[in-house]
Structure formats: C-alpha cells, structure tokens
PDB file of C-alpha atoms in Angstrom:
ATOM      1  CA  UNK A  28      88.050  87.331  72.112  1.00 33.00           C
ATOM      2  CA  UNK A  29      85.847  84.293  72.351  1.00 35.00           C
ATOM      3  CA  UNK A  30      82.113  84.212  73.199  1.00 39.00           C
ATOM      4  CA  UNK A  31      81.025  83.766  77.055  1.00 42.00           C
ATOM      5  CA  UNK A  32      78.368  81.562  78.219  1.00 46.00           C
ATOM      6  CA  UNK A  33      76.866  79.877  80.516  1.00 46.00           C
ATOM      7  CA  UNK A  34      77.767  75.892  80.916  1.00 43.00           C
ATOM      8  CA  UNK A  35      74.353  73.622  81.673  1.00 41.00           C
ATOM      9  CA  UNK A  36      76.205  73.550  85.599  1.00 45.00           C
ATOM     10  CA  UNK A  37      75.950  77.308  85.451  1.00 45.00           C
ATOM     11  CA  UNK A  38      79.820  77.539  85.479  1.00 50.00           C
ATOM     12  CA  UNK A  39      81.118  80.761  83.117  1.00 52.00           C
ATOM     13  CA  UNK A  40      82.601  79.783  79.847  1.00 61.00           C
ATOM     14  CA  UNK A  41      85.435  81.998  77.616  1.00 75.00           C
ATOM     15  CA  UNK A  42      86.875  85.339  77.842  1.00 84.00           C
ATOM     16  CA  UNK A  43      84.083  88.126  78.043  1.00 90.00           C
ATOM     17  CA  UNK A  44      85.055  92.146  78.619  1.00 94.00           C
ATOM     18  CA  UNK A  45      83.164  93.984  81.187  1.00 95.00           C
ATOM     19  CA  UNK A  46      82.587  97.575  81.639  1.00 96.00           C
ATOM     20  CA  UNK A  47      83.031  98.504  85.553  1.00 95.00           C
ATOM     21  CA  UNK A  48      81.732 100.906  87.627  1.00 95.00           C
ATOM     22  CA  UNK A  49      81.561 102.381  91.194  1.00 92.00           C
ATOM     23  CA  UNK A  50      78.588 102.503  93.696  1.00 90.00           C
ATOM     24  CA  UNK A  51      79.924 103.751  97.033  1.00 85.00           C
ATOM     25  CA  UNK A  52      83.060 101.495  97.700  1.00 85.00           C
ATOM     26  CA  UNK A  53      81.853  98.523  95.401  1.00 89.00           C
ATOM     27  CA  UNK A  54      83.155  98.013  92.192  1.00 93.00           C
ATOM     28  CA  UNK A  55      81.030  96.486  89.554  1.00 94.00           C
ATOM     29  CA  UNK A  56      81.110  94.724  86.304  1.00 95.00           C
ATOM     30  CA  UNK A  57      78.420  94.322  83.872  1.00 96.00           C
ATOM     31  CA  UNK A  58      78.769  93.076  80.101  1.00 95.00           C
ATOM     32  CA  UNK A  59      79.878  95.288  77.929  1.00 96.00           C
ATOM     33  CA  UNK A  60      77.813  93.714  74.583  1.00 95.00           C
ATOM     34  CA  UNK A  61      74.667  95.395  76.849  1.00 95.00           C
ATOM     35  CA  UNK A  62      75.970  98.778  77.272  1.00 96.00           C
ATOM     36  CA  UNK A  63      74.438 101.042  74.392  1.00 95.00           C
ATOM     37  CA  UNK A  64      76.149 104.276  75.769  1.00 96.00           C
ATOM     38  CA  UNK A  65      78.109 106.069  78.722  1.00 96.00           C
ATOM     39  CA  UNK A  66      76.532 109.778  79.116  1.00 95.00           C
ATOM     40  CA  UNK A  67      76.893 112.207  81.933  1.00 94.00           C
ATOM     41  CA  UNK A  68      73.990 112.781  84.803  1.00 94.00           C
ATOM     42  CA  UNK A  69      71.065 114.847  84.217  1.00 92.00           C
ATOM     43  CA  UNK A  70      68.367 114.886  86.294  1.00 93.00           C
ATOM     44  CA  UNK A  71      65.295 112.849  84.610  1.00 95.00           C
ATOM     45  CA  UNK A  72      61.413 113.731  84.628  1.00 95.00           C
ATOM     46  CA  UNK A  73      60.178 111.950  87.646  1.00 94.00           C
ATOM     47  CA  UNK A  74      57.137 109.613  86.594  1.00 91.00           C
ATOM     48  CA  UNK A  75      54.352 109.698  89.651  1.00 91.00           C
ATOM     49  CA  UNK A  76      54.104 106.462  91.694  1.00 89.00           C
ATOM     50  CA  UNK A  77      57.368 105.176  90.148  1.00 88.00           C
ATOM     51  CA  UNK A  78      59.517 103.205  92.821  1.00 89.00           C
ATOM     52  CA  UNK A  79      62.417 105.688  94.621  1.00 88.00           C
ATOM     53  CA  UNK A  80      64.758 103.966  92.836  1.00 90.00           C
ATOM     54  CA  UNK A  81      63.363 104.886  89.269  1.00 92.00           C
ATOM     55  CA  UNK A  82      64.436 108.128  88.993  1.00 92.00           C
ATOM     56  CA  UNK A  83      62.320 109.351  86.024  1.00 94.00           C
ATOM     57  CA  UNK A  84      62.898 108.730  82.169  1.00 96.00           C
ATOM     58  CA  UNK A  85      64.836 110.879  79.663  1.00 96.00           C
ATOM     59  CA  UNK A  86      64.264 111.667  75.742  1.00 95.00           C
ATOM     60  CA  UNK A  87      67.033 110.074  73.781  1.00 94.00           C
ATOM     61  CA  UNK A  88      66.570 111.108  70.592  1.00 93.00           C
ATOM     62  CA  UNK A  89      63.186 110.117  70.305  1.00 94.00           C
ATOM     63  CA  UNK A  90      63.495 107.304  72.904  1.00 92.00           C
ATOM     64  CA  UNK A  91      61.533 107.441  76.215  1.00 94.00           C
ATOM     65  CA  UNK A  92      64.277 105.788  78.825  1.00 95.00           C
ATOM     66  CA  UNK A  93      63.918 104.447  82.128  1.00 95.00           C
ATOM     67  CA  UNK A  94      66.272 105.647  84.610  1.00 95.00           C
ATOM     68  CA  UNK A  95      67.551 103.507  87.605  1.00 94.00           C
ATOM     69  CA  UNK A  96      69.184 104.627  90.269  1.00 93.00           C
ATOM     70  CA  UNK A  97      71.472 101.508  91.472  1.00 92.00           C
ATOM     71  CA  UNK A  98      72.723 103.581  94.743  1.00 90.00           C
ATOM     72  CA  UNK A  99      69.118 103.594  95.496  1.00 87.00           C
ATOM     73  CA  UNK A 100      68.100 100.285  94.711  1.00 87.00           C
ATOM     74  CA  UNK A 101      71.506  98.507  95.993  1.00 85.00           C
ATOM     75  CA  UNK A 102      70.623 100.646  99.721  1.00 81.00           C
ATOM     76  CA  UNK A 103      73.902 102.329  99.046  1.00 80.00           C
ATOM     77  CA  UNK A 104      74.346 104.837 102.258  1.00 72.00           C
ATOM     78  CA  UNK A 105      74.979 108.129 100.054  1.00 73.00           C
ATOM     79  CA  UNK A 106      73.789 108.920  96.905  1.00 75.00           C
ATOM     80  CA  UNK A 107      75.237 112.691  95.403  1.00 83.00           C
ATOM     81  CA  UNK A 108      74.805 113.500  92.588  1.00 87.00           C
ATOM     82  CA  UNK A 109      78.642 114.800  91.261  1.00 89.00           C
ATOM     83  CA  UNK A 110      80.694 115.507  87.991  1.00 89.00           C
ATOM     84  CA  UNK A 111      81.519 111.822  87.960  1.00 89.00           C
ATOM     85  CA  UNK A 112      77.674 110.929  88.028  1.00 93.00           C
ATOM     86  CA  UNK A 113      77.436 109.291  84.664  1.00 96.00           C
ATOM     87  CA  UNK A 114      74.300 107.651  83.237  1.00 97.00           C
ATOM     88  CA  UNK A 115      75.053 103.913  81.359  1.00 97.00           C
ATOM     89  CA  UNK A 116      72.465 103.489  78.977  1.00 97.00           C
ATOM     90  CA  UNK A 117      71.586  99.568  78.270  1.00 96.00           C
ATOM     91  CA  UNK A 118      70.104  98.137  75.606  1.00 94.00           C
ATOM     92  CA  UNK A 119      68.263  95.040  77.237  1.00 90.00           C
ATOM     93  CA  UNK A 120      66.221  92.753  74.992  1.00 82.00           C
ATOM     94  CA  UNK A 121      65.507  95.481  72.716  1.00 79.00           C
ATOM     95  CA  UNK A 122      64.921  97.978  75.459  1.00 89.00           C
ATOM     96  CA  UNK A 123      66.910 100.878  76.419  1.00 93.00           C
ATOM     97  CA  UNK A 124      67.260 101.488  79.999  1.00 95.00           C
ATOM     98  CA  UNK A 125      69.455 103.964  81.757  1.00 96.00           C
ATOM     99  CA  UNK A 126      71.535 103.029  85.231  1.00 96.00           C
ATOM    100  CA  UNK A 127      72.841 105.960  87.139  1.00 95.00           C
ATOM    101  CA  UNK A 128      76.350 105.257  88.334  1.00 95.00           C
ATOM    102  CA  UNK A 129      79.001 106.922  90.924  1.00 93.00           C
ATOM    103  CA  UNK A 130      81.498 106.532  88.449  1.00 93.00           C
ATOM    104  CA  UNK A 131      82.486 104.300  85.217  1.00 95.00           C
ATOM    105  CA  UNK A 132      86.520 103.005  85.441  1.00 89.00           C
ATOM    106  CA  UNK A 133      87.437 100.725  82.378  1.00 91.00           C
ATOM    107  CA  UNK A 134      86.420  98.250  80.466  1.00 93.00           C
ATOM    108  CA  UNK A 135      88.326  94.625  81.828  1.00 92.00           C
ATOM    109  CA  UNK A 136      88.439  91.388  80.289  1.00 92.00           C
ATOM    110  CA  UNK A 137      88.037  88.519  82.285  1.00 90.00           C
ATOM    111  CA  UNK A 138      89.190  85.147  81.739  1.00 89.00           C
ATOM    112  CA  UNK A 139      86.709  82.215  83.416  1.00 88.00           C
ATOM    113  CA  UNK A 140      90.020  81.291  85.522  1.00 88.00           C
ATOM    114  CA  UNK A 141      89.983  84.847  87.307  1.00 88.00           C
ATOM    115  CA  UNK A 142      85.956  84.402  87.911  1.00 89.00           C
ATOM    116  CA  UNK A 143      84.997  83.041  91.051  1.00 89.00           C
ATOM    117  CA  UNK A 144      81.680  81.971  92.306  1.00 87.00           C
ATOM    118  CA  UNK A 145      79.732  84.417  94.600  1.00 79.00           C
ATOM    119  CA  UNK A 146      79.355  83.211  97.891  1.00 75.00           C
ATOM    120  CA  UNK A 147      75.447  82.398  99.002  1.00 72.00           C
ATOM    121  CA  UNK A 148      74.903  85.481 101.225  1.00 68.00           C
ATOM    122  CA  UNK A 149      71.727  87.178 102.110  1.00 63.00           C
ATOM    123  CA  UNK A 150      72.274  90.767 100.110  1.00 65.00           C
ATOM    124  CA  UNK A 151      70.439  93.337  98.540  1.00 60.00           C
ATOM    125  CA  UNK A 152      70.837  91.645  95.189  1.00 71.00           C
ATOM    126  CA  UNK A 153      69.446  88.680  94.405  1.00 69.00           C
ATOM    127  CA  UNK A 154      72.411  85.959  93.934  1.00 70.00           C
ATOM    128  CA  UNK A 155      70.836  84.950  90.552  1.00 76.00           C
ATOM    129  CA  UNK A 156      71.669  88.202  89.429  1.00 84.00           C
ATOM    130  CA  UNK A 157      75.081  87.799  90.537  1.00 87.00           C
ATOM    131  CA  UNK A 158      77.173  85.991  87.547  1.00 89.00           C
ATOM    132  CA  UNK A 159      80.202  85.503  90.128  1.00 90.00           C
ATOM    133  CA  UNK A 160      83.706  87.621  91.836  1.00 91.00           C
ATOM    134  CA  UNK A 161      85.948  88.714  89.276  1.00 91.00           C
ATOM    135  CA  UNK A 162      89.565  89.700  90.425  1.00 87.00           C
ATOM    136  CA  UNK A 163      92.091  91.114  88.697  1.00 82.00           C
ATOM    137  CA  UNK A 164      95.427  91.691  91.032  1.00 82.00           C
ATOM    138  CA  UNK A 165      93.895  93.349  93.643  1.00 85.00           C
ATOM    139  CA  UNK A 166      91.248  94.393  92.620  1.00 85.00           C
ATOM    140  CA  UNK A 167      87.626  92.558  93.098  1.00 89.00           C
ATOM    141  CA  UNK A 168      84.261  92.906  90.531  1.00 92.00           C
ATOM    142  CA  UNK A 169      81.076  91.866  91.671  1.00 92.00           C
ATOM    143  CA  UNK A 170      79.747  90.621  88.369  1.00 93.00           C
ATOM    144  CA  UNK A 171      76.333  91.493  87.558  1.00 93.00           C
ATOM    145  CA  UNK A 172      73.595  89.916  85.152  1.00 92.00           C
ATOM    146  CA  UNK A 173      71.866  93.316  84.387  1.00 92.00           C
ATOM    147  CA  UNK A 174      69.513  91.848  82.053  1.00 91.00           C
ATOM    148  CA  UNK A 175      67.812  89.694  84.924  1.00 88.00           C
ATOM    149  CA  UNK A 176      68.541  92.591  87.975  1.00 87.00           C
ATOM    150  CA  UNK A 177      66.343  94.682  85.730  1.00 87.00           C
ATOM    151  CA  UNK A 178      63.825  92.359  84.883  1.00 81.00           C
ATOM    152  CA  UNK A 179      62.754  91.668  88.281  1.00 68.00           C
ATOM    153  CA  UNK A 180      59.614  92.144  89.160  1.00 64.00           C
ATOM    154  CA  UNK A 181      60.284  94.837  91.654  1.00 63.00           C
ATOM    155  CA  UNK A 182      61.695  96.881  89.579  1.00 65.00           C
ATOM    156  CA  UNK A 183      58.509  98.015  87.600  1.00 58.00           C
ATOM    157  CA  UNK A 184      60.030  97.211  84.204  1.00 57.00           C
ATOM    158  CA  UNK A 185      59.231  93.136  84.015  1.00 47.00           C
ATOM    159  CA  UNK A 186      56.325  93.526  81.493  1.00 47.00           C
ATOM    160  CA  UNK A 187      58.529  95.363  79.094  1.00 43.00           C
ATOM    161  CA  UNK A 188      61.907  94.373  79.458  1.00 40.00           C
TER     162      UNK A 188
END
C-alpha cells in the first residue's frame, strides 16, 4: 500500500485504507493510521459546561479521553445508545480522543480513482473537513478529515488537539 496525500491542488494522492462507520443512514470513512482502538459504549463522566455533543471523558489506562458524540454533533435525528454502540478511540496529534459511533463495518481501501470530490453544499460539516465521496460498487463513504473536524474551534478541544 502506498502513502496518501494531499497534491498542492488539494486533489488525493495513492491508495489509503479507511475504517468506516455508521451514523444513522450515513456511512463514513475516516483514516485508519488515526484510529488507536475500536471499544464498545460505556457511558462517560459528563464534564459540567461541556458542549452536548461532548459526552464526558473516560480513564484509559491512565489516560483522561474526550468523548464525542458524532450523532450529536452531525444533528443526526436519533441517537440510542445499543449493543452496536462502539467507541473509536483516535490518536490525533498526540492526543487521544474518543468518537461514539452507531456502528463500525470494515476497514476499505480506496484507490484516488474511486474518490470523488464532495460537492460544495451547505451541511453540518464543514466541507474542509470533508476529504471527498468514496464509492465502492454501491456503496458511498463520506470521507472525513477527523484530525481537522476535531480541531475546530467549536468543538472545545482546539487548544489541545
């Protein structure tokens, strides 16, 4: 597998696998070289003030660790919490964060050829947070950057992350 980059137009560059997961009827894909850990849901100590969608943080052997929502902070219309409720723990610029999930499928690799750009739609997430449409047969990925999603300012975690 070769390396993935960006391109100085922006364009996608190489093969790159992608761990996907579910958020109401979306399917997802974020890099897999970020994703520390896949661990089932349990329900975080809430931190006072903290945005709705920052559900609380978690001791990880020994490691205090944010935990996202994404249901909540992508609007999604339902958010239950199930036995397919997983947790995917990130490991961001040498912080650990934790996104709560619907559900994790696979792990896909994705050739630049099957990547298309995303179009320029107002949406919950910001389209430079949005690396492009992966498809694969039928199936369609909205490809995330989850390092910049979660360093956004609104999300509380900029000065750390």
């Amino acid at each position: 597998m070769s390396v993935i980059g960006k391109s100085s137009e922006g364009a996608i560059t190489g093969a790159r696998e992608y761990l996907t997961f579910r958020l109401d009827q979306e399917e997802y894909g974020i890099d897999i070289l970020k994703v520390q850990e896949i661990r089932g849901y349990e329900p975080p100590t809430r931190i006072a003030n903290a945005p709705e969608f920052i559900k609380g943080v978690v001791n990880l052997r020994g490691t205090i660790v944010p935990i996202v929502d994404m249901r909540l902070k992508f609007n999604c219309a339902n958010a239950e919490y199930n036995n397919f409720t997983v947790v995917i723990i990130l490991n961001l610029r040498n912080r650990v964060v934790g996104i709560v999930v619907d559900s994790v499928s696979d792990v896909m690799e994705l050739s630049p050829d099957n990547i298309k750009a995303a179009p320029d739609i107002e949406s919950v997430i910001d389209n430079g947070c949005i690396l492009g449409l992966g498809s694969v047969g039928e199936r369609m990925l909205i490809l995330l950057d989850i390092e910049k999603l979660m360093s956004g300012v609104d999300m509380g975690l900029v000065a750390s992350i």
